[in-house]
PDB file of C-alpha atoms and ligand atoms in Angstrom:
ATOM      1  CA  MET A  28      -0.033   0.305   0.299  1.00 38.00           C
ATOM      2  CA  ASN A  29       0.851   3.516  -0.749  1.00 41.00           C
ATOM      3  CA  PHE A  30       0.914   6.026   2.172  1.00 37.00           C
ATOM      4  CA  ARG A  31       1.452   9.571   0.768  1.00 43.00           C
ATOM      5  CA  ILE A  32       1.071  11.909   3.194  1.00 39.00           C
ATOM      6  CA  GLN A  33      -0.398  15.662   1.315  1.00 45.00           C
ATOM      7  CA  THR A  34       1.808  18.269   2.492  1.00 43.00           C
ATOM      8  CA  PRO A  35       0.674  21.718   2.035  1.00 46.00           C
ATOM      9  CA  ALA A  36       2.018  23.202  -1.507  1.00 53.00           C
ATOM     10  CA  LEU A  37       3.954  26.116   1.074  1.00 50.00           C
ATOM     11  CA  ASP A  38       6.129  26.746  -2.557  1.00 55.00           C
ATOM     12  CA  GLN A  39       2.523  27.800  -4.556  1.00 63.00           C
ATOM     13  CA  PRO A  40       1.788  31.741  -4.924  1.00 64.00           C
ATOM     14  CA  ASP A  41      -1.888  31.664  -3.593  1.00 66.00           C
ATOM     15  CA  PHE A  42      -0.391  30.595  -0.908  1.00 63.00           C
ATOM     16  CA  LEU A  43       2.443  32.491  -0.075  1.00 68.00           C
ATOM     17  CA  LEU A  44       0.393  35.580  -1.308  1.00 65.00           C
ATOM     18  CA  HIS A  45      -2.328  34.091   1.760  1.00 65.00           C
ATOM     19  CA  LEU A  46       1.051  33.910   4.290  1.00 67.00           C
ATOM     20  CA  ARG A  47       1.825  37.389   3.257  1.00 68.00           C
ATOM     21  CA  ALA A  48      -1.341  38.697   3.990  1.00 67.00           C
ATOM     22  CA  LEU A  49      -2.031  36.850   7.093  1.00 65.00           C
ATOM     23  CA  VAL A  50       1.541  38.057   8.392  1.00 64.00           C
ATOM     24  CA  ALA A  51       0.371  41.438   7.186  1.00 64.00           C
ATOM     25  CA  GLY A  52      -2.973  41.305   9.034  1.00 60.00           C
ATOM     26  CA  LEU A  53      -0.713  40.323  12.755  1.00 60.00           C
ATOM     27  CA  ARG A  54       1.450  42.901  12.155  1.00 62.00           C
ATOM     28  CA  HIS A  55      -1.459  45.161  12.588  1.00 55.00           C
ATOM     29  CA  TYR A  56      -3.329  43.963  14.542  1.00 51.00           C
ATOM     30  CA  LEU A  57       0.421  44.071  17.262  1.00 53.00           C
ATOM     31  CA  GLU A  58       0.600  47.569  15.829  1.00 50.00           C
ATOM     32  CA  GLU A  59      -2.717  48.702  16.984  1.00 45.00           C
ATOM     33  CA  GLU A  60      -2.630  46.461  20.143  1.00 43.00           C
ATOM     34  CA  ARG A  61       0.620  48.296  21.336  1.00 44.00           C
ATOM     35  CA  ALA A  62      -0.785  51.842  20.191  1.00 37.00           C
ATOM     36  CA  LEU A  63      -3.571  50.788  22.413  1.00 35.00           C
ATOM     37  CA  GLY A  64      -1.574  50.622  25.593  1.00 33.00           C
ATOM     38  CA  PHE A  65      -0.510  46.381  25.404  1.00 35.00           C
ATOM     39  CA  GLU A  66       3.141  45.965  25.292  1.00 33.00           C
ATOM     40  CA  GLY A  67       4.701  42.317  24.962  1.00 31.00           C
ATOM     41  CA  TRP A  68       1.259  40.860  25.424  1.00 28.00           C
ATOM     42  CA  THR A  69       0.547  42.162  28.981  1.00 29.00           C
ATOM     43  CA  LYS A  70      -1.901  44.714  29.677  1.00 29.00           C
ATOM     44  CA  LYS A  71      -0.788  48.133  31.519  1.00 30.00           C
ATOM     45  CA  SER A  72      -2.199  48.420  34.561  1.00 31.00           C
ATOM     46  CA  ALA A  73      -5.551  50.342  34.576  1.00 33.00           C
ATOM     47  CA  PRO A  74      -6.649  52.985  36.016  1.00 35.00           C
ATOM     48  CA  SER A  75      -8.726  52.568  39.039  1.00 35.00           C
ATOM     49  CA  PRO A  76     -12.710  53.065  38.460  1.00 37.00           C
ATOM     50  CA  PRO A  77     -13.958  56.546  39.720  1.00 37.00           C
ATOM     51  CA  MET A  78     -15.319  56.861  43.037  1.00 36.00           C
ATOM     52  CA  ALA A  79     -19.385  56.938  43.139  1.00 38.00           C
ATOM     53  CA  PRO A  80     -20.168  60.726  43.715  1.00 40.00           C
ATOM     54  CA  PRO A  81     -21.814  61.170  47.600  1.00 38.00           C
ATOM     55  CA  GLY A  82     -25.230  59.692  47.463  1.00 39.00           C
ATOM     56  CA  SER A  83     -25.071  57.564  44.022  1.00 41.00           C
ATOM     57  CA  GLN A  84     -26.232  54.026  43.819  1.00 44.00           C
ATOM     58  CA  GLY A  85     -23.032  52.615  43.223  1.00 42.00           C
ATOM     59  CA  PRO A  86     -19.090  52.779  41.890  1.00 46.00           C
ATOM     60  CA  VAL A  87     -19.528  54.656  38.087  1.00 44.00           C
ATOM     61  CA  VAL A  88     -19.103  52.043  35.855  1.00 50.00           C
ATOM     62  CA  SER A  89     -16.080  52.627  33.517  1.00 45.00           C
ATOM     63  CA  PRO A  90     -16.648  52.235  29.609  1.00 59.00           C
ATOM     64  CA  LEU A  91     -14.590  49.465  28.041  1.00 87.00           C
ATOM     65  CA  SER A  92     -12.096  50.186  26.181  1.00 97.00           C
ATOM     66  CA  LEU A  93     -11.486  49.641  22.661  1.00 98.00           C
ATOM     67  CA  GLU A  94      -8.599  47.321  22.914  1.00 97.00           C
ATOM     68  CA  GLU A  95     -11.248  45.281  25.845  1.00 97.00           C
ATOM     69  CA  VAL A  96     -13.610  45.512  23.071  1.00 98.00           C
ATOM     70  CA  ARG A  97     -10.943  44.024  20.237  1.00 98.00           C
ATOM     71  CA  ARG A  98      -9.882  41.256  23.080  1.00 97.00           C
ATOM     72  CA  GLU A  99     -14.579  40.920  23.340  1.00 97.00           C
ATOM     73  CA  LEU A 100     -14.573  40.444  20.020  1.00 98.00           C
ATOM     74  CA  GLY A 101     -11.211  37.732  19.595  1.00 98.00           C
ATOM     75  CA  ASP A 102     -10.873  35.040  16.778  1.00 98.00           C
ATOM     76  CA  CYS A 103     -14.915  36.105  15.960  1.00 98.00           C
ATOM     77  CA  ARG A 104     -16.990  32.997  14.850  1.00 98.00           C
ATOM     78  CA  ARG A 105     -20.157  34.489  15.834  1.00 98.00           C
ATOM     79  CA  CYS A 106     -21.608  34.393  11.910  1.00 98.00           C
ATOM     80  CA  LYS A 107     -20.246  32.604   8.587  1.00 98.00           C
ATOM     81  CA  LEU A 108     -18.286  35.300   7.255  1.00 98.00           C
ATOM     82  CA  HIS A 109     -15.309  33.940   9.253  1.00 98.00           C
ATOM     83  CA  SER A 110     -14.921  31.611   7.260  1.00 98.00           C
ATOM     84  CA  GLY A 111     -13.970  33.349   4.042  1.00 97.00           C
ATOM     85  CA  ARG A 112     -12.051  36.087   5.693  1.00 98.00           C
ATOM     86  CA  THR A 113      -8.197  36.570   6.128  1.00 98.00           C
ATOM     87  CA  ASN A 114      -8.756  38.932   9.017  1.00 98.00           C
ATOM     88  CA  ILE A 115     -10.829  41.212  11.052  1.00 98.00           C
ATOM     89  CA  VAL A 116     -10.982  44.892  10.387  1.00 98.00           C
ATOM     90  CA  PHE A 117     -11.540  45.727  13.522  1.00 98.00           C
ATOM     91  CA  GLY A 118     -11.453  49.720  13.431  1.00 98.00           C
ATOM     92  CA  THR A 119      -8.086  52.306  12.795  1.00 98.00           C
ATOM     93  CA  GLY A 120      -7.905  55.911  14.193  1.00 98.00           C
ATOM     94  CA  ASN A 121      -8.015  58.314  17.334  1.00 98.00           C
ATOM     95  CA  PRO A 122      -9.491  56.275  20.681  1.00 98.00           C
ATOM     96  CA  LYS A 123     -10.678  59.753  20.892  1.00 98.00           C
ATOM     97  CA  ALA A 124     -12.022  60.918  17.824  1.00 98.00           C
ATOM     98  CA  LYS A 125     -14.762  63.407  17.712  1.00 98.00           C
ATOM     99  CA  LEU A 126     -15.679  62.496  15.010  1.00 99.00           C
ATOM    100  CA  VAL A 127     -16.238  59.029  13.387  1.00 99.00           C
ATOM    101  CA  PHE A 128     -16.660  57.696   9.579  1.00 99.00           C
ATOM    102  CA  VAL A 129     -19.124  54.074   9.953  1.00 99.00           C
ATOM    103  CA  GLY A 130     -18.914  52.315   6.593  1.00 98.00           C
ATOM    104  CA  GLU A 131     -20.579  49.226   5.222  1.00 98.00           C
ATOM    105  CA  GLY A 132     -17.763  46.469   5.714  1.00 98.00           C
ATOM    106  CA  PRO A 133     -14.364  45.297   4.612  1.00 98.00           C
ATOM    107  CA  GLY A 134     -13.379  44.260   1.184  1.00 98.00           C
ATOM    108  CA  ARG A 135     -10.801  42.897  -0.814  1.00 98.00           C
ATOM    109  CA  ASP A 136      -7.568  45.064   0.373  1.00 98.00           C
ATOM    110  CA  GLU A 137      -9.155  45.213   3.886  1.00 98.00           C
ATOM    111  CA  ASP A 138      -9.353  42.220   4.427  1.00 98.00           C
ATOM    112  CA  LEU A 139      -5.798  41.564   3.286  1.00 98.00           C
ATOM    113  CA  GLN A 140      -4.664  44.398   4.866  1.00 98.00           C
ATOM    114  CA  GLY A 141      -6.750  44.629   8.345  1.00 98.00           C
ATOM    115  CA  LYS A 142      -7.663  47.731   7.976  1.00 98.00           C
ATOM    116  CA  PRO A 143     -10.891  49.643   6.727  1.00 98.00           C
ATOM    117  CA  PHE A 144     -10.937  51.708   4.036  1.00 98.00           C
ATOM    118  CA  VAL A 145      -7.588  51.393   2.357  1.00 98.00           C
ATOM    119  CA  GLY A 146      -8.751  50.406  -1.245  1.00 98.00           C
ATOM    120  CA  GLN A 147      -9.995  52.508  -4.286  1.00 98.00           C
ATOM    121  CA  ALA A 148     -12.913  53.920  -2.163  1.00 98.00           C
ATOM    122  CA  GLY A 149     -10.789  54.165   0.731  1.00 98.00           C
ATOM    123  CA  GLN A 150      -8.140  56.536  -1.197  1.00 98.00           C
ATOM    124  CA  LEU A 151     -11.093  58.752  -1.907  1.00 98.00           C
ATOM    125  CA  LEU A 152     -12.669  58.588   1.943  1.00 98.00           C
ATOM    126  CA  THR A 153      -8.930  59.627   2.871  1.00 98.00           C
ATOM    127  CA  LYS A 154     -10.199  62.579   0.090  1.00 98.00           C
ATOM    128  CA  ILE A 155     -13.190  63.672   1.693  1.00 98.00           C
ATOM    129  CA  ILE A 156     -10.987  63.630   5.329  1.00 98.00           C
ATOM    130  CA  GLN A 157      -9.097  66.356   3.948  1.00 98.00           C
ATOM    131  CA  ALA A 158     -11.272  68.252   2.247  1.00 98.00           C
ATOM    132  CA  ILE A 159     -12.867  69.081   6.094  1.00 98.00           C
ATOM    133  CA  GLN A 160      -9.294  70.337   6.825  1.00 98.00           C
ATOM    134  CA  LEU A 161      -8.737  66.773   8.882  1.00 98.00           C
ATOM    135  CA  THR A 162      -6.425  63.699   8.576  1.00 98.00           C
ATOM    136  CA  ARG A 163      -7.384  59.589   8.751  1.00 98.00           C
ATOM    137  CA  GLU A 164      -5.470  59.785  12.474  1.00 98.00           C
ATOM    138  CA  GLU A 165      -7.874  62.541  13.554  1.00 98.00           C
ATOM    139  CA  VAL A 166     -10.993  60.435  13.279  1.00 99.00           C
ATOM    140  CA  TYR A 167     -11.452  56.886  13.748  1.00 99.00           C
ATOM    141  CA  ILE A 168     -13.026  54.745  10.952  1.00 99.00           C
ATOM    142  CA  ALA A 169     -14.975  51.542  11.358  1.00 98.00           C
ATOM    143  CA  ASN A 170     -17.705  49.506   9.321  1.00 98.00           C
ATOM    144  CA  ILE A 171     -21.296  48.062   9.865  1.00 98.00           C
ATOM    145  CA  ILE A 172     -19.411  44.715   9.774  1.00 98.00           C
ATOM    146  CA  LYS A 173     -15.776  43.194   9.938  1.00 98.00           C
ATOM    147  CA  CYS A 174     -15.433  40.799   8.062  1.00 98.00           C
ATOM    148  CA  ARG A 175     -15.472  40.823   4.300  1.00 98.00           C
ATOM    149  CA  PRO A 176     -18.521  39.176   3.149  1.00 98.00           C
ATOM    150  CA  PRO A 177     -17.876  36.511  -0.106  1.00 97.00           C
ATOM    151  CA  GLY A 178     -17.324  38.720  -3.700  1.00 95.00           C
ATOM    152  CA  ASN A 179     -18.321  41.938  -1.749  1.00 94.00           C
ATOM    153  CA  ARG A 180     -22.252  41.069  -1.561  1.00 97.00           C
ATOM    154  CA  ASN A 181     -23.983  43.021   0.881  1.00 96.00           C
ATOM    155  CA  PRO A 182     -24.244  42.402   4.147  1.00 97.00           C
ATOM    156  CA  GLU A 183     -27.070  40.175   5.672  1.00 98.00           C
ATOM    157  CA  PRO A 184     -29.450  40.685   8.548  1.00 97.00           C
ATOM    158  CA  ASP A 185     -27.885  37.872  10.676  1.00 98.00           C
ATOM    159  CA  GLU A 186     -24.318  38.864  10.016  1.00 98.00           C
ATOM    160  CA  ILE A 187     -25.441  43.122  11.006  1.00 98.00           C
ATOM    161  CA  GLN A 188     -26.770  41.457  13.605  1.00 98.00           C
ATOM    162  CA  ALA A 189     -24.093  39.345  15.117  1.00 98.00           C
ATOM    163  CA  CYS A 190     -21.278  42.068  14.646  1.00 98.00           C
ATOM    164  CA  GLU A 191     -23.330  45.265  15.192  1.00 97.00           C
ATOM    165  CA  PRO A 192     -22.835  44.975  19.032  1.00 97.00           C
ATOM    166  CA  PHE A 193     -18.965  45.426  18.621  1.00 97.00           C
ATOM    167  CA  LEU A 194     -19.647  48.716  16.447  1.00 98.00           C
ATOM    168  CA  ILE A 195     -22.076  49.819  19.269  1.00 97.00           C
ATOM    169  CA  LYS A 196     -19.757  49.633  22.090  1.00 97.00           C
ATOM    170  CA  GLN A 197     -16.416  50.744  20.100  1.00 98.00           C
ATOM    171  CA  LEU A 198     -18.927  53.926  20.017  1.00 98.00           C
ATOM    172  CA  GLU A 199     -19.850  53.702  23.119  1.00 97.00           C
ATOM    173  CA  VAL A 200     -15.949  53.685  24.188  1.00 98.00           C
ATOM    174  CA  ILE A 201     -14.498  56.466  21.735  1.00 98.00           C
ATOM    175  CA  ARG A 202     -17.949  58.982  22.716  1.00 98.00           C
ATOM    176  CA  PRO A 203     -17.616  61.147  19.160  1.00 98.00           C
ATOM    177  CA  LYS A 204     -19.451  63.838  19.233  1.00 98.00           C
ATOM    178  CA  LEU A 205     -20.604  63.519  15.155  1.00 98.00           C
ATOM    179  CA  ILE A 206     -20.527  60.497  13.139  1.00 99.00           C
ATOM    180  CA  CYS A 207     -21.027  60.068   9.136  1.00 99.00           C
ATOM    181  CA  ALA A 208     -22.904  56.848   7.857  1.00 99.00           C
ATOM    182  CA  LEU A 209     -21.015  56.276   4.670  1.00 98.00           C
ATOM    183  CA  GLY A 210     -23.500  55.137   2.131  1.00 98.00           C
ATOM    184  CA  THR A 211     -27.074  53.111   3.304  1.00 98.00           C
ATOM    185  CA  PHE A 212     -26.455  49.893   4.702  1.00 97.00           C
ATOM    186  CA  ALA A 213     -24.272  52.808   7.940  1.00 98.00           C
ATOM    187  CA  ALA A 214     -27.069  54.910   7.643  1.00 98.00           C
ATOM    188  CA  GLN A 215     -30.103  52.262   7.540  1.00 98.00           C
ATOM    189  CA  THR A 216     -27.967  50.279  10.443  1.00 98.00           C
ATOM    190  CA  LEU A 217     -27.595  53.022  13.012  1.00 98.00           C
ATOM    191  CA  LEU A 218     -30.572  54.610  12.217  1.00 98.00           C
ATOM    192  CA  GLU A 219     -32.877  51.316  12.152  1.00 98.00           C
ATOM    193  CA  THR A 220     -35.035  52.564   9.484  1.00 98.00           C
ATOM    194  CA  GLY A 221     -35.670  51.365   5.399  1.00 98.00           C
ATOM    195  CA  GLU A 222     -35.642  54.476   4.354  1.00 98.00           C
ATOM    196  CA  LYS A 223     -33.368  55.693   0.923  1.00 98.00           C
ATOM    197  CA  ILE A 224     -29.512  56.723   1.232  1.00 98.00           C
ATOM    198  CA  SER A 225     -31.344  59.602  -0.999  1.00 98.00           C
ATOM    199  CA  LEU A 226     -33.550  60.743   1.614  1.00 98.00           C
ATOM    200  CA  LEU A 227     -31.526  60.363   4.990  1.00 98.00           C
ATOM    201  CA  ARG A 228     -28.720  62.244   3.310  1.00 98.00           C
ATOM    202  CA  GLY A 229     -27.882  66.250   3.943  1.00 98.00           C
ATOM    203  CA  ARG A 230     -29.354  66.301   7.445  1.00 98.00           C
ATOM    204  CA  PHE A 231     -28.361  65.061  10.724  1.00 98.00           C
ATOM    205  CA  HIS A 232     -30.626  62.743  12.572  1.00 98.00           C
ATOM    206  CA  GLN A 233     -29.481  61.050  15.846  1.00 98.00           C
ATOM    207  CA  TYR A 234     -27.882  58.486  17.167  1.00 98.00           C
ATOM    208  CA  GLN A 235     -27.709  57.726  21.169  1.00 97.00           C
ATOM    209  CA  GLY A 236     -27.796  61.865  21.718  1.00 98.00           C
ATOM    210  CA  ILE A 237     -25.022  62.117  19.063  1.00 98.00           C
ATOM    211  CA  PRO A 238     -25.800  63.822  15.250  1.00 98.00           C
ATOM    212  CA  ILE A 239     -25.285  61.777  12.475  1.00 98.00           C
ATOM    213  CA  MET A 240     -24.854  63.023   9.188  1.00 99.00           C
ATOM    214  CA  PRO A 241     -25.559  60.309   6.494  1.00 99.00           C
ATOM    215  CA  THR A 242     -24.401  59.559   2.907  1.00 98.00           C
ATOM    216  CA  TYR A 243     -23.189  58.485  -0.227  1.00 98.00           C
ATOM    217  CA  HIS A 244     -20.406  55.819   0.279  1.00 98.00           C
ATOM    218  CA  PRO A 245     -17.207  56.630  -1.464  1.00 98.00           C
ATOM    219  CA  ALA A 246     -17.715  53.380  -3.400  1.00 98.00           C
ATOM    220  CA  TYR A 247     -20.796  54.449  -4.940  1.00 98.00           C
ATOM    221  CA  LEU A 248     -19.145  57.858  -5.983  1.00 98.00           C
ATOM    222  CA  LEU A 249     -16.907  56.307  -7.426  1.00 98.00           C
ATOM    223  CA  ARG A 250     -20.325  54.907 -10.272  1.00 98.00           C
ATOM    224  CA  ASN A 251     -21.767  57.988  -9.541  1.00 98.00           C
ATOM    225  CA  PRO A 252     -18.698  60.860  -9.588  1.00 98.00           C
ATOM    226  CA  HIS A 253     -21.881  63.092 -10.375  1.00 98.00           C
ATOM    227  CA  PHE A 254     -23.368  62.739  -6.051  1.00 98.00           C
ATOM    228  CA  LYS A 255     -19.617  64.215  -4.895  1.00 98.00           C
ATOM    229  CA  ARG A 256     -21.420  67.393  -5.634  1.00 98.00           C
ATOM    230  CA  ASP A 257     -23.798  66.310  -2.386  1.00 98.00           C
ATOM    231  CA  VAL A 258     -21.510  64.573  -0.391  1.00 98.00           C
ATOM    232  CA  TRP A 259     -19.636  68.039  -0.153  1.00 98.00           C
ATOM    233  CA  GLU A 260     -22.485  69.402   1.071  1.00 98.00           C
ATOM    234  CA  ASP A 261     -23.133  67.080   3.964  1.00 98.00           C
ATOM    235  CA  MET A 262     -19.113  67.382   4.478  1.00 98.00           C
ATOM    236  CA  LYS A 263     -19.645  71.004   4.579  1.00 98.00           C
ATOM    237  CA  LYS A 264     -22.359  70.429   7.324  1.00 98.00           C
ATOM    238  CA  ILE A 265     -20.273  68.371   9.067  1.00 98.00           C
ATOM    239  CA  LYS A 266     -16.641  70.790   9.783  1.00 98.00           C
ATOM    240  CA  LYS A 267     -19.085  73.519  10.046  1.00 98.00           C
ATOM    241  CA  GLU A 268     -20.277  70.903  13.361  1.00 98.00           C
ATOM    242  CA  TYR A 269     -17.091  70.079  14.147  1.00 98.00           C
ATOM    243  CA  GLU A 270     -15.501  73.643  13.673  1.00 98.00           C
ATOM    244  CA  GLN A 271     -18.433  74.600  16.767  1.00 97.00           C
ATOM    245  CA  LEU A 272     -16.906  71.511  18.840  1.00 96.00           C
TER     246      LEU A 272
HETATM  247  N1  LIG B 326     -16.072  49.780   1.963  1.00 93.48           N
HETATM  248  C1  LIG B 326     -16.523  49.550   3.755  1.00 93.48           C
HETATM  249  O1  LIG B 326     -17.655  50.168   3.449  1.00 93.48           O
HETATM  250  N2  LIG B 326     -15.774  49.259   4.361  1.00 93.48           N
HETATM  251  C2  LIG B 326     -14.154  49.713   4.133  1.00 93.48           C
HETATM  252  O2  LIG B 326     -13.788  49.403   5.430  1.00 93.48           O
HETATM  253  C3  LIG B 326     -14.176  49.509   2.738  1.00 93.48           C
HETATM  254  C4  LIG B 326     -14.614  49.537   1.631  1.00 93.48           C
END
């Protein structure tokens, strides 16, 4: 009998590409952990929770930190998207951002790099942010779902349901003063509505007491550049509010 053990084809270009993407994602994750206060896999000691004000019911519960939210997310398998992803795309930017951009979900480039909005649509988002005299480092960027749907299809309700609690926790930690919802999925999910983005955009709504401006998704702008004018109008409103913070 011939017992041949199948070994992975380590020299195949696909395998190497995948391995490289995994390493890049891991490196990014570690950089993010370090930036968030993790060193050598141990957490710096957390400050004690604030004392309860006299006469209150008990100790004030400190909000979770972003690294705690990330840790709780772990190697998430809460929905079917985990099986096709290379990296979880948690979010990047300033953990104390006054302005948070929320997109739909990672595409191919984001999945490979483990960072949101790094592909073509991301380059346009970077320009949009710069157009209001801000940088990607000053704001925070996240998505409704953290794993890439196969073939970039729309996120499905069970996937949004599984993932949204983590975005909510991120927003609870960051406590931004303004949110910009990029596209239909972000706007409809955060505002709990089925209204069209064309009717939602252009004015502030409220998300948990935070003004939220829905606007067109940068990927939609790449296909329909004549809507850039509308996005610019929306951004001017965000900028005006931002300057008054
Ligand atoms: N589109 C999104 O909605 N999010 C990304 O991170 C990239 C593209």
